[in-house]
Tab-separated table of C-alpha atoms and ligand atoms in Angstrom:
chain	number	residue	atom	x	y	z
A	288	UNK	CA	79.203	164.302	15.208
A	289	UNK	CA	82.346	166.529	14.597
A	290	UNK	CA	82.115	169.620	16.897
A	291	UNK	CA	83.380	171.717	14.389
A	292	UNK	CA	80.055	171.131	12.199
A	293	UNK	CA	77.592	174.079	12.626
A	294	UNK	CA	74.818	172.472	14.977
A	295	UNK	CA	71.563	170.585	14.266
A	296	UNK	CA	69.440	173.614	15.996
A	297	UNK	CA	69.986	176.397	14.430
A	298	UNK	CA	70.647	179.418	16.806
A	299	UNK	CA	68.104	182.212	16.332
A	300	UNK	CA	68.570	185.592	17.296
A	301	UNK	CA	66.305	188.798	17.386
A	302	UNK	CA	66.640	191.040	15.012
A	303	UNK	CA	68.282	187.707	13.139
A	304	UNK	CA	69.579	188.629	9.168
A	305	UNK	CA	68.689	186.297	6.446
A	306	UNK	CA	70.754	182.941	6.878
A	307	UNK	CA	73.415	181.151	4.969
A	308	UNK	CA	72.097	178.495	4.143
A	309	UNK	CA	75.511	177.051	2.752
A	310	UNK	CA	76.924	178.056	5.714
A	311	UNK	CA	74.756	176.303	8.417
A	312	UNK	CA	75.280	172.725	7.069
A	313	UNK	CA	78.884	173.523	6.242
A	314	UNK	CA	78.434	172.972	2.351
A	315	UNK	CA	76.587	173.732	-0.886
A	316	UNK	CA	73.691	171.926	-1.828
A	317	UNK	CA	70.014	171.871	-2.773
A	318	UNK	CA	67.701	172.849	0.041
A	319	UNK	CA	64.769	171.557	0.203
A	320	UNK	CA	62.474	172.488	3.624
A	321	UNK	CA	59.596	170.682	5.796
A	322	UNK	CA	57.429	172.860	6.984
A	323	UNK	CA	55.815	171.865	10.242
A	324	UNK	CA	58.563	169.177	10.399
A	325	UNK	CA	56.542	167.287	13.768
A	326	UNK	CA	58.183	164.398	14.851
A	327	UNK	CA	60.496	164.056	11.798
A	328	UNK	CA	59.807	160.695	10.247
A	329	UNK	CA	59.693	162.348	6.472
A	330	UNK	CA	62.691	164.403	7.058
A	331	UNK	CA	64.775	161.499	8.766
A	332	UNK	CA	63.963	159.539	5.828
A	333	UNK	CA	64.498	161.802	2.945
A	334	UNK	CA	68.019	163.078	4.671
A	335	UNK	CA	69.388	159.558	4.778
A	336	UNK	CA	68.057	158.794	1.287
A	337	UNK	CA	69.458	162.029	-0.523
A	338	UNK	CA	72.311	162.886	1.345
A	339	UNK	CA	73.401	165.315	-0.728
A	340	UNK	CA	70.690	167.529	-0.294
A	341	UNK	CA	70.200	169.935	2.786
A	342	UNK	CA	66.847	169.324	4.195
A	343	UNK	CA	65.651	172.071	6.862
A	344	UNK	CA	62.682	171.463	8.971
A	345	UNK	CA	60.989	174.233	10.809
A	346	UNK	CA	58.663	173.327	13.782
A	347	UNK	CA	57.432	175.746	16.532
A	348	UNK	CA	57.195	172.411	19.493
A	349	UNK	CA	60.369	172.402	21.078
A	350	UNK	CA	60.229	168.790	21.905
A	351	UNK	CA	59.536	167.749	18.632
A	352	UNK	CA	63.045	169.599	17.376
A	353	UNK	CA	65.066	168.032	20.308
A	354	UNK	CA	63.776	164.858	19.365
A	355	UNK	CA	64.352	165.183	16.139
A	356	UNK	CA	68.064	166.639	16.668
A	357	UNK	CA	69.106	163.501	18.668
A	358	UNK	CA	67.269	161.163	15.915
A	359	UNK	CA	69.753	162.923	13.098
A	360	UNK	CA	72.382	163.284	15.240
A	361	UNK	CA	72.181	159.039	16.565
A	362	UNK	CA	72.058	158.418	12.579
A	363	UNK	CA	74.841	160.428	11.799
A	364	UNK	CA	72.815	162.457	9.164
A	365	UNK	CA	75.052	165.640	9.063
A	366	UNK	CA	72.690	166.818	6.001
A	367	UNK	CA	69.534	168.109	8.424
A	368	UNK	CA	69.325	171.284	10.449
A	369	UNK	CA	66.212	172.398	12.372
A	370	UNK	CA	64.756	176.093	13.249
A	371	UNK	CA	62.731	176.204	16.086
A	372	UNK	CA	60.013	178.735	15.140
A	373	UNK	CA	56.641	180.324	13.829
A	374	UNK	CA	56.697	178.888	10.176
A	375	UNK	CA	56.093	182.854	8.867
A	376	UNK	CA	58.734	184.402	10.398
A	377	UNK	CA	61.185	181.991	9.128
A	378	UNK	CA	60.096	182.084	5.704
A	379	UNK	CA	59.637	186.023	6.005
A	380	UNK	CA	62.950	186.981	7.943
A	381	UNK	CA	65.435	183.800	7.801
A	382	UNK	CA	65.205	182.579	4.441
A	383	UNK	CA	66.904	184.268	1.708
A	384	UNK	CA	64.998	184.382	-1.575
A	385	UNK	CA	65.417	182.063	-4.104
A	386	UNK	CA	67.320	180.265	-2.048
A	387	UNK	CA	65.214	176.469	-2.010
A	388	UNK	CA	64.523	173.619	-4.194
A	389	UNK	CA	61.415	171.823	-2.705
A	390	UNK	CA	59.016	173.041	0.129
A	391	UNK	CA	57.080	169.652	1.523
A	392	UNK	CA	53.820	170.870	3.170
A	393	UNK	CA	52.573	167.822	4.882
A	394	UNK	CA	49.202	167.832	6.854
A	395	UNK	CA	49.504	171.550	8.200
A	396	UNK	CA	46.915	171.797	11.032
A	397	UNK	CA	43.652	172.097	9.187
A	398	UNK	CA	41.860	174.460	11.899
A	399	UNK	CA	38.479	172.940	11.059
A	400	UNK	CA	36.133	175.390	12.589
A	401	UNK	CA	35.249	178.080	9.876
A	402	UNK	CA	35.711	180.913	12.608
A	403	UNK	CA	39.290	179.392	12.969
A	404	UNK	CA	40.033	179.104	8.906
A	405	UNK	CA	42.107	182.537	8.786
A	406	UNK	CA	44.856	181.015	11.549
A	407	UNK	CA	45.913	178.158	8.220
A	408	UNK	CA	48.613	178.260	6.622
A	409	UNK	CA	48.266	177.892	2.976
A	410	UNK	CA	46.429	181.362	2.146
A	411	UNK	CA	47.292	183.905	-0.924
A	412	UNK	CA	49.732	185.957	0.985
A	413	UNK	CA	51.556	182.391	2.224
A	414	UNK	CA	51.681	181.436	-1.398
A	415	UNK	CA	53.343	184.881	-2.390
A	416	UNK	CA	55.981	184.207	0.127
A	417	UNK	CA	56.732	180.437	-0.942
A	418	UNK	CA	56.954	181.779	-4.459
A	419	UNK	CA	59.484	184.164	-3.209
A	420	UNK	CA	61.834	181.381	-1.441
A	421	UNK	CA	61.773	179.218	-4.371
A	422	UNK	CA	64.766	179.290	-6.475
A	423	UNK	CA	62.886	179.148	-9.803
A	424	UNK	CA	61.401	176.029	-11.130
A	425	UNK	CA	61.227	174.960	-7.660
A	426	UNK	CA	58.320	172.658	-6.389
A	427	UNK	CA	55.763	172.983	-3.711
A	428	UNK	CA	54.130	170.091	-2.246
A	429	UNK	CA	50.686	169.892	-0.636
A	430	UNK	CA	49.259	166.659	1.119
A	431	UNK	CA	46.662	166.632	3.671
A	432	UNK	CA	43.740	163.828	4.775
A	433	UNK	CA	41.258	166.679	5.357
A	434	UNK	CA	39.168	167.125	2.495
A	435	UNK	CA	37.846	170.645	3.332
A	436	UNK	CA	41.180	172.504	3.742
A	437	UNK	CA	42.303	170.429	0.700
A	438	UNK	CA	39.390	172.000	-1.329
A	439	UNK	CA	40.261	175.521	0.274
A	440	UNK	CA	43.723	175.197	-0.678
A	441	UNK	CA	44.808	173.597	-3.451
A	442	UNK	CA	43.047	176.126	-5.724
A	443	UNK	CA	45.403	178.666	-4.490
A	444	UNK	CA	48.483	177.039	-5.741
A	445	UNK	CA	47.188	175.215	-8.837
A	446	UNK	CA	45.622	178.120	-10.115
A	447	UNK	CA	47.824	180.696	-9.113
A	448	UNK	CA	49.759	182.300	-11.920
A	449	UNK	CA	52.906	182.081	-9.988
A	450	UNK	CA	52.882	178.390	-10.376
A	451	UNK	CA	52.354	175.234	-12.813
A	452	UNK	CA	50.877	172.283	-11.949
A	453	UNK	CA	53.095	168.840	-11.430
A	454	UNK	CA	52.625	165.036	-10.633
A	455	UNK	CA	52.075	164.880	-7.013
A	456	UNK	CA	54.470	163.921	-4.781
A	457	UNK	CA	53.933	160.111	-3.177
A	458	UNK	CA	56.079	159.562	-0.287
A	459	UNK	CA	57.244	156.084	-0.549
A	460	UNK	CA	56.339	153.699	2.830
A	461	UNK	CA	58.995	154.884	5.010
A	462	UNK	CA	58.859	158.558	4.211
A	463	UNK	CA	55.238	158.657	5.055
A	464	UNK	CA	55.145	161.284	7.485
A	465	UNK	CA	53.929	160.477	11.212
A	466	UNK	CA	50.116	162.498	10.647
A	467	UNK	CA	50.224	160.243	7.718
A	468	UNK	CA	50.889	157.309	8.884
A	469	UNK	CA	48.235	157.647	11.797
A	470	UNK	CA	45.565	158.830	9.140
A	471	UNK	CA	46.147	155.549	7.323
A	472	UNK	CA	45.712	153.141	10.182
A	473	UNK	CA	41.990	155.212	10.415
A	474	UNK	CA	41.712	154.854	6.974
A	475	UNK	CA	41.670	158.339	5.851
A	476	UNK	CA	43.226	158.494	2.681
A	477	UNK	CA	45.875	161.667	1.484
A	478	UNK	CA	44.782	164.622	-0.947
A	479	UNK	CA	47.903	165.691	-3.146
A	480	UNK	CA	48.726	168.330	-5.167
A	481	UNK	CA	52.310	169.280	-6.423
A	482	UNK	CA	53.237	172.956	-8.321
A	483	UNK	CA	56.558	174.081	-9.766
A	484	UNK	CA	57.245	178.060	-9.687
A	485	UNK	CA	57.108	180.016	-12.511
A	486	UNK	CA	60.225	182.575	-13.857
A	487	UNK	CA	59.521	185.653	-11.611
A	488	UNK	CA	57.418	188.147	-13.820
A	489	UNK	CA	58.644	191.740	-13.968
A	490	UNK	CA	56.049	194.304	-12.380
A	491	UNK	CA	54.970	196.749	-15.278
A	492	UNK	CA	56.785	200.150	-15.049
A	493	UNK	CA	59.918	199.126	-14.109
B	167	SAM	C1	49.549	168.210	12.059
B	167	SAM	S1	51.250	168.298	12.397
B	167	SAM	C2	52.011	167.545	10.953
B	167	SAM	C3	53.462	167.225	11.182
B	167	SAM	C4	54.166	166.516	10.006
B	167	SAM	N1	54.252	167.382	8.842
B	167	SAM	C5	53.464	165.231	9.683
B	167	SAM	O1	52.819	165.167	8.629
B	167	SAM	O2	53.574	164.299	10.490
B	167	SAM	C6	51.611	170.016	12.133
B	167	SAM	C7	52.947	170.400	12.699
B	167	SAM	O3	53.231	171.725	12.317
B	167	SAM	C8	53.635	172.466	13.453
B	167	SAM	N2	53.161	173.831	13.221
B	167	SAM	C9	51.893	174.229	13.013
B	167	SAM	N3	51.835	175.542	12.802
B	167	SAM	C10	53.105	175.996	12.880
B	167	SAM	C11	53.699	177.278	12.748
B	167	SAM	N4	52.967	178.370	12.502
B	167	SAM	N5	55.034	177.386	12.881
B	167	SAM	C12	55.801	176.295	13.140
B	167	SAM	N6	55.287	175.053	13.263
B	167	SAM	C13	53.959	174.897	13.135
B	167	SAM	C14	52.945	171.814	14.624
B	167	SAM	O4	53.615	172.058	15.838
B	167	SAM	C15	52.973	170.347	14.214
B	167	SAM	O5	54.135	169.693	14.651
């Protein structure tokens, strides 16, 4: 990889501004981001298949980004950069609004116990904030093997007046993520939605 290319991790400091995107992967183009990135398989694939596109994953394991870094970086895929970090603050604090094309939310831990349901991700407040990063007519999408949290939250984006419902995203073979792949083999099969964001509305009185 060229040295002078910005570098696979991104660097996060306190107190960090909103990023450039543009800047970290040393061009323009689309971003689209995995959220909860794991081991990578998705985000490998998709990079080398649209390389083009900036993909970002966030994760919050550290060895799941280092082995993920060295994957992109043995492949030569100069088009994926990772952040190392709580999913919230890096959609709150790092990303600039408006700023992505596609969030992929792909089997986000589904915290089965009820007295545990208020640590997942997808909630009002997380849907807010994903409407916020989207540039508009950007797409959300939603796949998970657990039918409970799929029940919980797919309302929340299908209904929500922020977004309209699309075709769901199907990951051909190899872009099947790694949760997905080992769901499969048990025979669990994937619940799917897919939303596009709506034109921001204007809040009355201003
Ligand atoms: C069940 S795994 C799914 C990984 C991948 N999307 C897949 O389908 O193979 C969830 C991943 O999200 C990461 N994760 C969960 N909550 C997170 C958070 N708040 N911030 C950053 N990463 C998170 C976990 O470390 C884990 O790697």
């Amino acid at each position: 990889m060229n040295p002078s290319c910005p570098p696979i991790v991104i660097p996060i400091r306190p107190q960090s501004a909103p990023l450039a995107p543009d800047a970290l992967f040393g061009r323009p183009g689309p971003l689209e981001v995995d959220v909860g990135s794991g081991k990578g398989r998705f985000l490998l694939a998709r990079a080398a298949t649209f390389p083009a596109t900036n993909f970002l994953g966030i994760e919050r394991q550290r060895r799941r980004i280092d082995k993920v870094a060295a994957k992109a970086s043995r492949a030569g895929l100069a088009n994926i950069r990772l952040l190392h970090t709580e999913i919230r603050f890096a959609l709150e604090m790092l990303l600039p609004d408006q700023a992505v094309k596609t969030f992929y939310i792909f089997y986000p831990d589904p915290w089965p116990k009820r007295r545990h349901h208020s640590r997942r991700l997808i909630n009002p407040d997380f849907i807010r904030l994903l409407h916020r990063k989207l540039a508009p007519g950007g797409t959300v999408h939603f796949a998970t093997d657990h039918r409970d949290y799929f029940e919980a939250a797919s309302p929340l984006l299908l209904c929500s007046p922020q977004f309209t419902p699309c075709t769901p995203f199907i990951p051909s073979p190899d872009e099947q993520t790694d949760f997905e792949q080992l769901f499969a083999a048990q025979g669990k099969h994937a619940n799917r939605c897919s939303v596009t964001a709506n034109a921001a509305t204007i809040p009355a009185g201003r």
